[in-house]
Coordinates of C-alpha atoms and ligand atoms in Angstrom, one line a residue:
X250 CA 14.0 -18.4 9.9
X251 CA 12.1 -16.8 7.0
X252 CA 12.0 -13.1 6.6
X253 CA 8.6 -11.7 7.5
X254 CA 6.5 -9.1 5.6
X255 CA 3.4 -7.3 6.9
X256 CA 1.2 -6.3 3.9
X257 CA -1.6 -3.9 5.0
X258 CA -4.9 -4.2 3.1
X259 CA -3.9 -7.6 1.7
X260 CA -7.4 -9.2 1.6
X261 CA -8.1 -7.8 -1.9
X262 CA -6.8 -5.9 -4.9
X263 CA -3.1 -4.9 -5.1
X264 CA -2.3 -6.0 -1.5
X265 CA -3.5 -9.5 -2.2
X266 CA -1.3 -9.7 -5.3
X267 CA 1.7 -8.3 -3.3
X268 CA 1.2 -10.9 -0.5
X269 CA 1.1 -13.8 -2.9
X270 CA 4.2 -12.4 -4.8
X271 CA 6.2 -11.9 -1.6
X272 CA 5.2 -15.4 -0.4
X273 CA 6.6 -16.8 -3.7
X274 CA 9.8 -14.8 -3.1
X275 CA 10.2 -16.8 0.1
X276 CA 8.9 -14.5 2.8
X277 CA 6.3 -15.3 5.5
X278 CA 3.4 -12.9 5.0
X279 CA 0.9 -11.2 7.3
X280 CA -2.3 -10.6 5.5
X281 CA -3.8 -7.5 7.2
X282 CA -7.4 -6.5 6.5
X283 CA -10.0 -4.1 7.9
X284 CA -13.2 -6.1 7.9
X285 CA -13.2 -8.7 5.1
X286 CA -12.1 -11.9 7.0
X287 CA -13.4 -14.2 4.3
X288 CA -11.3 -12.6 1.6
X289 CA -8.2 -12.5 3.8
X290 CA -8.6 -16.2 4.7
X291 CA -8.8 -17.0 0.9
X292 CA -5.4 -15.2 0.4
X293 CA -3.9 -17.1 3.3
X294 CA -5.3 -20.4 1.9
X295 CA -3.8 -19.8 -1.5
X296 CA -0.4 -19.1 -0.1
X297 CA -0.5 -22.1 2.2
X298 CA -1.7 -24.3 -0.7
X299 CA 1.4 -23.4 -2.7
X300 CA 3.8 -24.1 0.2
X301 CA 4.2 -20.6 1.6
X302 CA 3.7 -19.2 5.1
X303 CA 0.9 -16.7 5.9
X304 CA -1.4 -15.6 8.7
X305 CA -4.3 -13.2 8.6
X306 CA -4.5 -10.3 11.2
X307 CA -7.4 -7.9 11.4
X308 CA -6.4 -4.3 12.2
X309 CA -7.7 -0.9 11.2
X310 CA -4.6 1.0 10.2
X311 CA -6.3 4.3 11.2
X312 CA -6.1 3.1 14.9
X313 CA -2.6 3.3 16.5
X314 CA -3.7 0.7 19.0
X315 CA -4.7 -1.8 16.3
X316 CA -1.4 -1.2 14.5
X317 CA 0.6 -1.8 17.6
X318 CA -1.3 -5.1 18.1
X319 CA -0.7 -6.0 14.4
X320 CA 3.1 -5.7 14.9
X321 CA 3.0 -7.5 18.3
X322 CA 1.0 -10.3 17.0
X323 CA 3.3 -10.7 14.0
X324 CA 6.4 -10.9 16.3
X325 CA 4.5 -13.3 18.6
X326 CA 3.5 -15.7 15.8
X327 CA 6.3 -15.3 13.2
X328 CA 9.2 -14.1 15.3
X329 CA 10.2 -10.8 13.5
X330 CA 9.3 -8.1 11.0
X331 CA 11.6 -7.4 8.0
X332 CA 9.3 -5.7 5.5
X333 CA 6.3 -3.4 5.8
X334 CA 4.2 -2.8 2.7
X335 CA 1.9 0.1 3.6
X336 CA -0.7 -0.7 1.0
X337 CA -4.1 -0.2 2.8
X338 CA -5.9 2.8 1.4
X339 CA -9.3 4.1 0.4
X340 CA -10.6 6.3 -2.4
X341 CA -14.2 7.5 -2.5
X342 CA -16.0 6.3 -5.7
X343 CA -17.7 9.8 -5.9
X344 CA -15.1 12.4 -6.7
X345 CA -16.7 15.9 -6.1
X346 CA -14.6 19.0 -6.5
X347 CA -13.0 20.3 -3.4
X348 CA -15.7 22.9 -2.9
X349 CA -18.3 20.1 -2.6
X350 CA -16.2 17.6 -0.5
X351 CA -17.8 16.9 2.9
X352 CA -16.0 16.8 6.2
X353 CA -16.5 13.1 6.7
X354 CA -15.0 12.2 3.4
X355 CA -11.9 14.4 4.0
X356 CA -11.5 13.1 7.6
X357 CA -11.8 9.4 6.6
X358 CA -9.2 9.8 3.8
X359 CA -6.8 11.5 6.2
X360 CA -7.4 8.9 8.9
X361 CA -6.8 5.8 6.7
X362 CA -4.4 6.9 4.0
X363 CA -2.3 9.5 5.9
X364 CA -2.6 8.6 9.6
X365 CA -2.8 4.9 8.8
X366 CA 0.6 5.1 6.9
X367 CA 2.0 7.2 9.8
X368 CA 0.9 4.6 12.4
X369 CA 2.5 1.7 10.5
X370 CA 5.7 3.6 9.7
X371 CA 6.1 4.6 13.3
X372 CA 5.9 0.9 14.5
X373 CA 8.1 -0.3 11.7
X374 CA 10.8 2.4 12.5
X375 CA 11.0 0.9 16.0
X376 CA 10.6 -2.8 15.2
X377 CA 12.1 -3.6 11.8
X378 CA 15.1 -5.9 11.7
X379 CA 18.4 -4.7 10.3
X380 CA 18.2 -4.8 6.5
X381 CA 14.5 -4.0 6.7
X382 CA 12.3 -2.4 4.0
X383 CA 9.4 0.0 4.2
X384 CA 7.3 0.3 1.1
X385 CA 4.6 3.0 1.2
X386 CA 1.7 3.6 -1.2
X387 CA 1.2 6.8 -3.1
X388 CA -0.6 7.4 -6.4
X389 CA 0.4 8.7 -9.8
X390 CA -2.5 11.2 -9.3
X391 CA 0.1 13.2 -7.3
X392 CA 1.6 13.8 -10.8
X393 CA -1.5 14.2 -12.9
X394 CA -3.4 16.3 -10.3
X395 CA -6.7 15.7 -11.9
X396 CA -9.8 17.7 -10.7
X397 CA -11.9 15.7 -8.2
X398 CA -9.0 14.2 -6.3
X399 CA -7.9 17.0 -4.1
X400 CA -8.4 15.3 -0.7
X401 CA -7.2 11.9 -1.8
X402 CA -4.1 13.4 -3.5
X403 CA -3.4 15.5 -0.4
X404 CA -3.1 12.3 1.7
X405 CA -0.8 10.6 -0.9
X406 CA 1.5 13.7 -1.2
X407 CA 1.8 13.5 2.6
X408 CA 2.8 9.9 2.3
X409 CA 5.5 10.7 -0.3
X410 CA 6.9 13.5 2.0
X411 CA 7.0 11.1 5.0
X412 CA 8.7 8.5 2.9
X413 CA 11.6 10.8 2.1
X414 CA 12.0 12.1 5.6
X415 CA 11.8 8.7 7.3
X416 CA 14.4 7.3 5.0
X417 CA 16.8 10.0 6.3
X418 CA 15.8 9.6 9.9
X419 CA 16.7 5.9 9.7
X420 CA 20.3 6.7 8.9
X421 CA 22.6 4.0 10.3
X422 CA 19.9 1.4 10.7
X423 CA 20.2 -0.2 7.2
X424 CA 16.5 0.2 6.5
X425 CA 15.2 1.6 3.2
X426 CA 12.0 3.6 2.9
X427 CA 10.4 4.0 -0.6
X428 CA 6.9 4.5 -2.0
X429 CA 5.2 3.0 -5.0
X430 CA 2.8 5.2 -6.9
X431 CA 0.5 3.2 -9.1
X432 CA -1.5 4.6 -12.0
X433 CA -5.0 3.3 -12.8
X434 CA -5.0 -0.4 -11.7
X435 CA -7.9 -2.9 -12.2
X436 CA -9.2 -3.3 -8.6
X437 CA -12.5 -2.4 -6.9
X438 CA -10.9 0.9 -5.6
X439 CA -10.5 2.1 -9.2
X440 CA -13.4 0.4 -11.1
X441 CA -16.3 1.0 -8.6
X442 CA -18.6 3.8 -9.6
X443 CA -17.0 4.4 -13.1
X444 CA -18.8 3.9 -16.4
X445 CA -17.2 1.5 -19.0
X446 CA -16.5 4.6 -21.2
X447 CA -14.6 6.4 -18.4
X448 CA -12.6 3.2 -17.6
X449 CA -11.7 2.8 -21.3
X450 CA -10.6 6.5 -21.5
X451 CA -8.4 6.3 -18.3
X452 CA -7.0 2.9 -19.5
X453 CA -5.8 4.6 -22.7
X454 CA -3.9 7.4 -20.8
X455 CA -0.6 5.6 -20.4
X456 CA 1.4 5.1 -23.7
X457 CA 1.2 1.4 -23.0
X458 CA -2.6 1.8 -23.4
X459 CA -4.0 -0.5 -20.7
X460 CA -4.9 -0.6 -17.1
X461 CA -2.3 -1.8 -14.6
X462 CA -3.0 -5.2 -13.1
X463 CA -2.4 -5.9 -9.4
X464 CA 0.5 -8.1 -10.5
X465 CA 2.3 -5.2 -12.3
X466 CA 2.4 -3.3 -9.0
X467 CA 3.4 -6.5 -7.0
X468 CA 6.4 -6.8 -9.3
X469 CA 7.6 -3.3 -8.4
X470 CA 7.1 -4.0 -4.7
X471 CA 9.0 -7.3 -5.0
X472 CA 11.9 -5.4 -6.5
X473 CA 12.0 -2.9 -3.7
X474 CA 11.6 -5.6 -1.0
X475 CA 14.3 -7.9 -2.5
X476 CA 18.0 -7.9 -2.8
X477 CA 18.1 -6.1 -6.2
X478 CA 16.3 -3.0 -4.7
X479 CA 18.7 -2.6 -1.9
X480 CA 20.3 0.6 -3.2
X481 CA 17.0 2.4 -3.8
X482 CA 16.1 4.6 -0.8
X483 CA 13.9 7.6 -0.2
X484 CA 12.3 7.4 -3.6
X485 CA 8.8 7.3 -5.1
X486 CA 8.6 4.8 -8.0
X487 CA 5.7 5.6 -10.3
X488 CA 4.3 2.3 -11.7
X489 CA 1.8 3.4 -14.4
X490 CA 2.8 2.4 -17.9
X491 CA 4.3 5.8 -18.5
X492 CA 1.1 7.9 -17.8
X493 CA 3.0 10.7 -15.9
Ligands
NDP565 P1 -8.9 -2.1 -2.9 O1 -10.0 -1.2 -2.5 O2 -9.0 -3.1 -4.0 O3 -8.4 -2.9 -1.5 C1 -8.2 -2.1 -0.4 C2 -7.6 -3.0 0.7 O4 -7.3 -2.2 1.8 C3 -8.5 -4.1 1.2 O5 -7.7 -5.2 1.6 C4 -9.1 -3.5 2.5 O6 -9.5 -4.4 3.5 C5 -7.9 -2.7 3.0 N1 -8.3 -1.6 3.9 C6 -9.1 -0.5 3.6 N2 -9.2 0.3 4.7 C7 -8.4 -0.3 5.6 C8 -8.1 0.1 7.0 N3 -8.6 1.2 7.6 N4 -7.3 -0.7 7.7 C9 -6.7 -1.9 7.1 N5 -7.0 -2.2 5.8 C10 -7.8 -1.4 5.1 O7 -7.7 -1.1 -3.2 P2 -6.4 -1.2 -4.2 O8 -5.8 -2.6 -4.1 O9 -6.8 -0.7 -5.5 O10 -5.4 -0.1 -3.5 C11 -4.3 -0.4 -2.8 C12 -3.4 0.8 -2.6 O11 -3.0 1.3 -3.9 C13 -4.2 2.0 -1.9 O12 -3.3 2.6 -1.0 C14 -4.5 2.9 -3.1 O13 -4.7 4.2 -2.7 C15 -3.3 2.7 -4.0 N6 -3.6 3.0 -5.4 C16 -4.5 2.3 -6.1 C17 -4.7 2.6 -7.5 C18 -5.7 1.9 -8.3 O14 -6.0 2.4 -9.4 N7 -6.3 0.8 -7.9 C19 -4.0 3.8 -8.1 C20 -3.1 4.4 -7.2 C21 -2.9 4.1 -5.9 P3 -11.0 -5.1 3.6 O15 -11.0 -6.1 2.4 O16 -11.0 -5.7 4.9 O17 -11.9 -4.0 3.3

């Protein structure tokens, strides 16, 4: 039986690249999405066309009930869960300073990025097979701490803290818990609402002088999910071309 990975937020962006990479690595993949069924089905179709195994499952990670159903449906259809990639996340395209950030923006960031990661980690901690892997998503902004990102970075710093603590709580279960912290990566989340000049400036920040591509991040996730990453545990891996 193939190992099974749930990739949250896999209909687009980094998650879609991760799903396709893990399918090439030989895992059966669950393409989770919030609302974009058409894009999720496209990712499933691409994986099936290249001989892989994939299903699409809608679930809002902010809802504990949805997340429980996501895991139950995975086990019902694919038999097990070995890898959780906690990639689903949001970032507002407008980035006001903390003093001008409204309650709805703050609450939604916490609900999806922080509670969402908590919901999926809690299920995974109970349901992952021996040898399992949990890979969370932070951001290199936790290192740069740029103005305008206070609420977003607060959620990602919380994810990093939970990563480290859960890795210790799973002692004896042979499950690793790590986080990947991308730098600026060419997806809708990063590009939307920015001028070409700002994108160019941010792209030049890493010494490698380009934006990350979703595949750059998928490569790091593949390492942590695969045999070669087995001794890495409780860490946050910044994948950002050397920006911070
Ligand atoms: P995108 O906006 O391109 O894609 C977001 C994905 O998450 C979509 O598949 C979307 O589904 C899904 N999603 C959003 N909300 C929910 C929800 N409540 N429940 C389930 N799925 C949801 O984002 P990226 O690919 O750029 O980001 C992926 C991760 O990487 C995020 O955690 C982000 O914070 C992190 N990151 C990204 C960086 C970047 O520069 N791009 C930099 C640092 C970190 P749907 O299509 O249905 O809306």
